[in-house]
Amino acid sequence: MKHIDAYRNGDLARGLAATIAAEAKPERQYNFMEFCGGHTHALARYGIVDLLPANVRMVHGPGCPVCVLPIGRIDMAIALALEHTAIVCTYGDVLRVPASAGLSMQKAKARGADIRMVYSPADVLQIARNNPSREVVFLAIGFETTTPPTALVIQQAQRENLPNFSVLCCHVLTPSAIGHILTSPEVAEWGTLPLDGFVGPAHVSIIIGSAPYEPFATQFNKPVVISGFEPLDVMQSILMLVRQVNTGRAEVENQFTRVVTREGNRAAQAVCEQVFELRDSFEWRGLGEVAHSALQIRPAYAAWDAEKKFTLPYLRVPDHKQCDCGAILRGVKRPTDCKLFATVCTPDNPMGSCMVSSEGSCAAHYTYGRFRDIPLVTHP
Amino acid sequence: MKHIDAYRNGDLARGLAATIAAEAKPERQYNFMEFCGGHTHALARYGIVDLLPANVRMVHGPGCPVCVLPIGRIDMAIALALEHTAIVCTYGDVLRVPASAGLSMQKAKARGADIRMVYSPADVLQIARNNPSREVVFLAIGFETTTPPTALVIQQAQRENLPNFSVLCCHVLTPSAIGHILTSPEVAEWGTLPLDGFVGPAHVSIIIGSAPYEPFATQFNKPVVISGFEPLDVMQSILMLVRQVNTGRAEVENQFTRVVTREGNRAAQAVCEQVFELRDSFEWRGLGEVAHSALQIRPAYAAWDAEKKFTLPYLRVPDHKQCDCGAILRGVKRPTDCKLFATVCTPDNPMGSCMVSSEGSCAAHYTYGRFRDIPLVTHP
Amino acid sequence: MNTTAKASYQRPLDFKRGRIDMNHGAGGRQAAQLIEELFVQALDNPYLRQGNDGALLDIPAGHRLVMATDAHVISPLFFPGGDIGSLSVHGTLNDVAMLGARPLYLSASFVLEEGFALADLQRIVASMAHASREAGVPVVTGDTKVVERGKGDGVYISTTGIGVVPLDCHISGANAKPGDVVLLSGSIGEHGMAVLSQRESLAFGTTLVSDSAALHTLVAAMLAAAPNGAVRTLRDPTRGGLATTLNEITRQSAVGMHLQEDAIAVLPQVAGACELLGLDPLYIANEGKLVAVVDAPHAASVLAAMQAHPLGHAASQIGVVTADPHHFVQMSTRFGGRRVVDWLSGEPLPRIC
Amino acid sequence: MNTTAKASYQRPLDFKRGRIDMNHGAGGRQAAQLIEELFVQALDNPYLRQGNDGALLDIPAGHRLVMATDAHVISPLFFPGGDIGSLSVHGTLNDVAMLGARPLYLSASFVLEEGFALADLQRIVASMAHASREAGVPVVTGDTKVVERGKGDGVYISTTGIGVVPLDCHISGANAKPGDVVLLSGSIGEHGMAVLSQRESLAFGTTLVSDSAALHTLVAAMLAAAPNGAVRTLRDPTRGGLATTLNEITRQSAVGMHLQEDAIAVLPQVAGACELLGLDPLYIANEGKLVAVVDAPHAASVLAAMQAHPLGHAASQIGVVTADPHHFVQMSTRFGGRRVVDWLSGEPLPRIC
Amino acid sequence: MCLALPARITRLLDDSMAEVELGGVLKTISVALAPEAQLGDYVIVHVGHAIGLLDEDEARATLALFAELAQHEAH
Amino acid sequence: MCLALPARITRLLDDSMAEVELGGVLKTISVALAPEAQLGDYVIVHVGHAIGLLDEDEARATLALFAELAQHEAH
Ligand code: SF4
Ligand code: SF4
Ligand SMILES: [Mg+2]
Ligand SMILES: [Mg+2]
Ligand SMILES: [Mg+2]
Ligand SMILES: [Mg+2]
Ligand SMILES: [Mg+2]
Ligand SMILES: [Mg+2]
Ligand SMILES: [Mg+2]
Ligand SMILES: [Mg+2]
Ligand SMILES: [Mg+2]
Ligand SMILES: [Mg+2]
C-alpha cells in the first residue's frame, strides 16, 4: 500500500536503530513521552522497544480518547439508551468500555438498549432520518482529529432541521492535556520522571497544525517532535528528540511533514470554531479535571446538544483505588508495578484508563508486551 | 368430562340410530339443513352420517362465521396492519383464510404485518394498554354467540377512554341468513332442494333464545329444532325433525333445553343493544348481500369503530367462477360435484366459503369424509 | 523488570446476573470461557474434554450407523416436565431410536440471543446434561453462536445424534404392509398441551406435564420381543401429532390405515384443554411416545413388551394397516361412525368456531 | 357418490414470490411440502430419500468416527464467494477434516424466520447442494423449524458432519510439542473481510471473495505425505482468526509458539480493508485455511504436499513450537521487533483509534 | 360452531371474573354476561366469557330421554 | 491514535463526496474538510472523512531521509 508499506521497512528500522544507539549518549538517560495512543500502539505492535537502546525510555501518555473518556460520560450514554429509549450511536472503540453497575454499552445492548456502532458520524444522521419517531444520539468522542466530522454533522442536522438527532459531545483537546501533565498538582504526589521531550501527535496536528505546541517548547523548555504513526516515523522522531537533547535545543520539529503543516487544516478549524466552544473544565479519566481541555456545543446549536436536550446528571465514577494509572501516565511506574495488572485488571475487565483500549499503556503491554517479562524460548 | 362425555356415548348412538331408522318412512326423503357449522362438524367428525338411514339427508348450511366472512373484510384488516401499521388482533380461525393478492392474515404477518392471535376480546384490550403508541384493532367476527363479548370490550374501552383501541366489526346474524336461504332470488338460478326442516343453532340460541325462529316455522311452514352440538344432541334433534315431518307439524322445538331458553340471555342482549345497531346490508361469502344481516357499532361508540377511525375502502372480491358453494349451501349440489374440489380447492387453498374452515361443507368432507368416496378396506 | 509474566487472568462468568453478549459468540477469549465454565463443566465427558472442534469416537464393529438431527425452538423455554435442554436431548435421541438404533453420541449447537440470562442458560445446559446422562448418551461436541437481540428467542438448540443398528435390522416408515398392526405406546397430546398451557394469553392451569422422554430403551425392549423384521416401522409422533405421523407412514409405505378411536388414550386434562381451545389431540405434539407398525403375528408380544416398560405401560393396539391407493388414515369413532384422519394443515391454532 | 376419492392435492410452492410462514414449520402438510419440493429436490441422495426422521448409513470397517457440528448465523446471508448454504457445508466438513478424518455424511437443521423469501431459501439450499456434491459428502438428514418474524435473521443453519479416521491416526490440538513446526495453508482474513465488505454502514468496494472451501482433500494429501503421527495438529482458523486458533493450540498442548510475521501472507485487499477499519488480519476469520503443527523432520514434505494442492499453493512455515509455561504465542515482526499475539478479546470491532 | 363448553365455576373472582374447571384444566374467564352464575354452577364458556348457565335438571332429563329413545329400539 | 490512513481519490462525487482506494479496497468518504482535494490526490481518511492532504514531495523527502539516516550507521 503506497504511503504505508514504505514506512514499515524492517531493514531501514535496523539502520535507524543503530543510528539512535550511536547518537544516544551512554552516560545519560532519555525519557520521552509519546502523548498519543497511536504511538504507544506502534511501539508495542511493531516491537520498536526492542530496537531502542536501554537508556532511551518511552513513557506512554494519555493520548487515547477512549482511555480518557470518564466512566460517567458512558453512564450518560447508557442512560440515554435505557431510560430515554434513544438510539445511541458511537464508534466501535467505545462499546466495550466498562461503565457503572457492571454495564458497558455492549452489555447495555444485551439488556435491551438500542446501541449502534457507526463508522462515520454521517451514518448517525442517516439513522436519525430513518427513525423519525426515535431520538437518535451520537456519543461523540475524540481529539481534534475527530472533532471536525462531528461539527459537520451538527451543521447538517441544523440545515435539515432534523429534530430527533443530537450529540453527546465528549471531544477533548490535546495541548491542554500535555500542559496538565507538566503542571498538575498531582505531580507532587507521585513524584515525577523528568521528561526530556515529547513525541507529538500526528493526526491531531493535521487539523491544528504544529504551532500550538510551540508554547511547550518555550515555556517548559521541552523538545517536541510531531511524528507520524508509522513505525519508521516514530523511530526517526525519537532520533530527532535525541539530537535536540544532545544539542540542548527545545523546539517544535515536524517529522510528519508529508501531512502536517504549521497552520493545520483551516477549513476544519473553521467548522469547529462555528459549532464548538471551550468548556471551563472536563474530567479526563486518569488525569482528573483539566481546565479548558474539552469542547461543548455552542448555544446556537443547542437543539442538537444532548446535554441540553435531555436531563442527564453527570456523576463522577472513580477508578479502582489501587489503580496506578496516574503514576504510569507520568512515567514513574510501569504497568507491571500495578498490583491489579493482569489479575483483576485485564483488557476484558479494565480497572483504569490505561487498560481500556489497546492504545493504553497497560493494555499495550498486556496485549503485545507480556513476553518481555519472561525469557524468550524459541526451541525446546 | 361432565356434561360432555355423556353426550358422545356410542351405545346410545346406535340405539338412537335404530329409532330414527325405524321412524323414518322408507317411502319418503327427509332433507334437513343444519344451519350451524358446529353441527356440520359434529356430523363429519363423529361419523353421524354413517348412523343415519339413506333417506335422511343432511344439507350443510352457511353457519360458520369464518366461512361467510367476505374476503374484502380480511383485506381491510390486512390493510390496517400493512398500510396503517396497526396491531391487528383476531381469533385463530381467521388467520389462514386466503385474502386478495395471494395473502392471508398469516401471510401478511410473514410480510411484516403485526398480526396477533387472541383467545378472548379482553386480550386485545390488554394489548392496546401495553402498546399506547400503536393503533390496536380487533377484527371481530362471529354470530350472536360471539357478539356480546365484543360489546363488553367496546364499553370497557369507552370507560377507560382507551384512544388506540378500535374494532373492525364483522358480526353477523343467523335468522337473517336462514331467511335469505329460503327466499333469495338465487334459489331460482340453482333450483332448490325442498328442505323439510332445520337443525337450529345451539350456542347462538343461548344468547337470542328460541323465539326468533318462530317466524320460520309459521311463515315458511318449516320445522326447526334447536339442537346441542354434541353428537347425541344432533341425533335426537334429527329424530325430533323426522317426527315433526311425519306428523305434519312445523314448530320450533328445543332439544337443547339444558342451556337454551325461549328468551335467551337478557344481560347479553342488553349489552349488544347498547353497542350495536343493524346494518342495512352486509355481504356474506357464498350468499352475497343479505339485508339486515349484520351489526355495526352505534355512533355513540364511533371512536372505537375502525371503519370510522380509518379510511378503509371495502372492495368486494368474488369467489372463483367455478365455485359451487351457492348450490351446495342450498343442498342442490355436493362438494364432490364441484370441479375444483380437492384439486384447485383444498383446505390449504380454499376457493370458496365452504372450504374455508373445518366447519364448511366442502372442508368437512375433505377433512373427515373423503373416505366415503371409496370402499373401506380394513384388511389386505 | 519482572522475570515472570502474570498468567492470563479471566474473571469467572457471573451466572447470577450475567447475560450473553456478542463477545460470547465472537470466537475469542470470552467464547472459550463460556465453553469451559458452562458447557464442558456441565456436560463433562471424555469426548468433550478432547477439546478439539470435533470429537473422536469409538463405534462397535458390525453395525450400520444412524444419524438424525433436530432444531429446537420451543417457546416458552421452560415448561412443565422439561425445558429446551432436556427436549433437545430426547427429541433427537428418539429419532435415532426410531430406526431401531442404539443412540451413542450427541452433538449440540446453540444459537444464543444477545441479552439471554446466563442463569437461564446454565439451567438449560444442566437439564441437557441430566437428560444426556440419564439416557447414557454423552454430548461429545458442540458449537455456540450469539445473534443480536431481536434475532433470536433466548436460545435455539440443534442436536444431532448418532447410533448403531445391527446390519440385519431394517426399520423404516416405508415398511408397513396391509395386515400389519399399529401400536401406540401411550396417551397422546401431553407435550403440546403442557407447552400451550404456559403460553401467555392462552395460559391455563393444569398439573399436566410434558411426556418428554428418551425412548431408546423402550425400542430395545420391543425389538427384543420379536424376530428381526417383525417391527416394520417406528416413529415418534412429535409436531403434527399422531394424525400426521400416521399419514406420513401411509404415504411412505403406500398403504392405508384404519384406527379405532376408543383405543387411543387421551388424558382428561389433555381432552379438557383441547375442548377449551378447539384443538384435536390427534394433532398435538408428543415427545415421549412412539407408534409402531408390527406384523400381525408378533403384535401381541411386542405390545406386551411395551406394556412391561415404564414408558409403554399404557400402550395399545390402535389400528391396522390396510391396502388403500389413497393412503387414507381412517378411523372408526367411539361414537360409531367413521372419519378420515387427515394430515395437519398449517399450525394447530386455537379456534373459536 | 363418486367411487374414487380425489387424491390429496397441494399447490406447488411459489418460489418466485412465496415466503416462509409459520405453517412451514408446524410439522403438517406444508412442512412436508417444503421438505419435498425444496430440500429433497435440491439435496437429492439415497439417504435423504429414505424419508425417515433419520438416515441409515454405511461406514467402512476398522475406523473410528469423527463428529463435528457448527451453527451458522452469518449476516449478510449472501457474500462474495459464498453464502450461508455453502458455508454451512464447508464449516462443518472442515472441523471433521481437522481431526484427520474423511468426511462421509452431513446433517442440516434449519431455523427459518417467518417472512423469509422462498427464492432466497432456494438459492441457499442450491448452494448447499452444490458444495455438498463438490465435496462428495451428502446431506443425509435434516430438520426445519420456523420462528416468528423478529426471532430469527432469515435463516440459521446448523450442520453436523461425521467422518472416519483410521484407528492409528491421532490428530489433536493437544499434540503440539516444542520443536514442532507451524504451517499455514495460505493467506489470511479473506472470509471475514469479504463478509464485512457487505455490511451496511461498513460497506466497501472490493473484489475480495471469501476463501470458503472444503479442506478434506488438502488434509488427505498432507497425511499421505508423512508417516502417522508426524502431523500433530490441524485446525481451521475461523472465528477469532489465526491468532486465536494458535492460542487455543498452545493452551491445549501446554506449549508456546514463535511466529515470523513476514511468513504470514495477507492479500493487499485484506490489508487495505483492515487498515481502513482498524482491524488486525490475525483476528479475522478464514473458512478455507488450515494451520498444521508438524514434527520438524516431516515439515518440508508436508509443506510440499500442501503447496502441490490447489487449496494450499500459498502455504508457508509461519513459526515453531516452543516450551513456554505461559503458552504465549509470540511473533517477530516484519519490522524487526517482537510482540505477543494474544487471544481475540471480544468481537473484532472496527476502531477509530 | 361458536365453540363453547360447559365448565364448572371453582372460584368467583373480582371484576366479574371467575375460575372454571374442565377435565382438570383451570381457566380464568369473565362472568360479566352471566351475572347470576354461582360457585359450582356449570357455565357455557365461549371466547373467555360465560355466555349462559347450564340447567342440571334439564341435562338429566335430556340424558334420560336419550336412554329412553335408544331403548325404544332395543324392544 | 485517531486511526487515519492515506488513500488515493479515484472519483469525485456529488455533495463533497469522493471514492478513495487503499490496497484495492474502495470506500466512499466525505471530502468536505479537504475541499482542495483533487482526483489522484492522497488524502488522510478518518471516520469516513478526508481530514488532510498528503504532500507527495514531502513523502519522498522523508523516505530519502530515512534511507540516509539508516545508511549513516552502515558507514
Ligand atoms: S493495570 Fe489496570 S488498574 Fe493497574 S494501572 Fe493499569 S489500568 Fe490501572
Ligand atoms: S370445493 Fe371449493 S370451489 Fe368447490 S364448492 Fe367447495 S368451496 Fe367452492
Ligand atoms: Mg429429526
Ligand atoms: Mg425428533
Ligand atoms: Mg421423529
Ligand atoms: Mg465451533
Ligand atoms: Mg426476541
Ligand atoms: Mg464445529
Ligand atoms: Mg467449523
Ligand atoms: Mg474449526
Ligand atoms: Mg424433524
Ligand atoms: Mg429479523
XYZ file of N, CA and C in Angstrom, chain A residues 184-192 286 324-327 330 332-333:
51
model
N 0.323 19.743 36.709
C -0.742 19.447 37.669
C -0.174 19.212 39.060
N -0.983 19.533 40.106
C -0.514 19.356 41.484
C -0.205 17.901 41.810
N -0.841 16.940 41.085
C -0.588 15.530 41.383
C 0.876 15.165 41.175
N 1.565 15.966 40.352
C 2.972 15.681 40.108
C 3.717 15.570 41.437
N 3.317 16.428 42.371
C 3.942 16.402 43.687
C 3.701 15.069 44.390
N 2.451 14.616 44.297
C 2.054 13.383 44.987
C 2.874 12.172 44.535
N 2.950 12.021 43.201
C 3.620 10.816 42.687
C 5.128 10.993 42.508
N 5.547 12.186 42.629
C 6.893 12.469 42.143
C 6.798 12.519 40.637
N 7.842 12.814 39.959
C 7.730 12.840 38.512
C 9.039 12.439 37.897
N -8.036 9.147 34.487
C -6.595 9.000 34.710
C -5.920 10.321 35.045
N -2.890 2.324 39.336
C -1.704 3.175 39.333
C -1.599 4.044 38.089
N -2.695 4.197 37.361
C -2.633 4.929 36.096
C -2.001 6.303 36.241
N -2.383 7.001 37.294
C -1.853 8.350 37.471
C -0.338 8.350 37.418
N 0.255 7.409 38.132
C 1.724 7.324 38.161
C 2.274 6.810 36.835
N 2.561 9.365 34.119
C 3.644 10.329 34.325
C 5.019 9.661 34.289
N 6.342 7.390 36.227
C 7.040 6.980 37.444
C 6.774 5.515 37.781
N 5.772 4.926 37.178
C 5.549 3.481 37.348
C 5.334 2.843 35.988
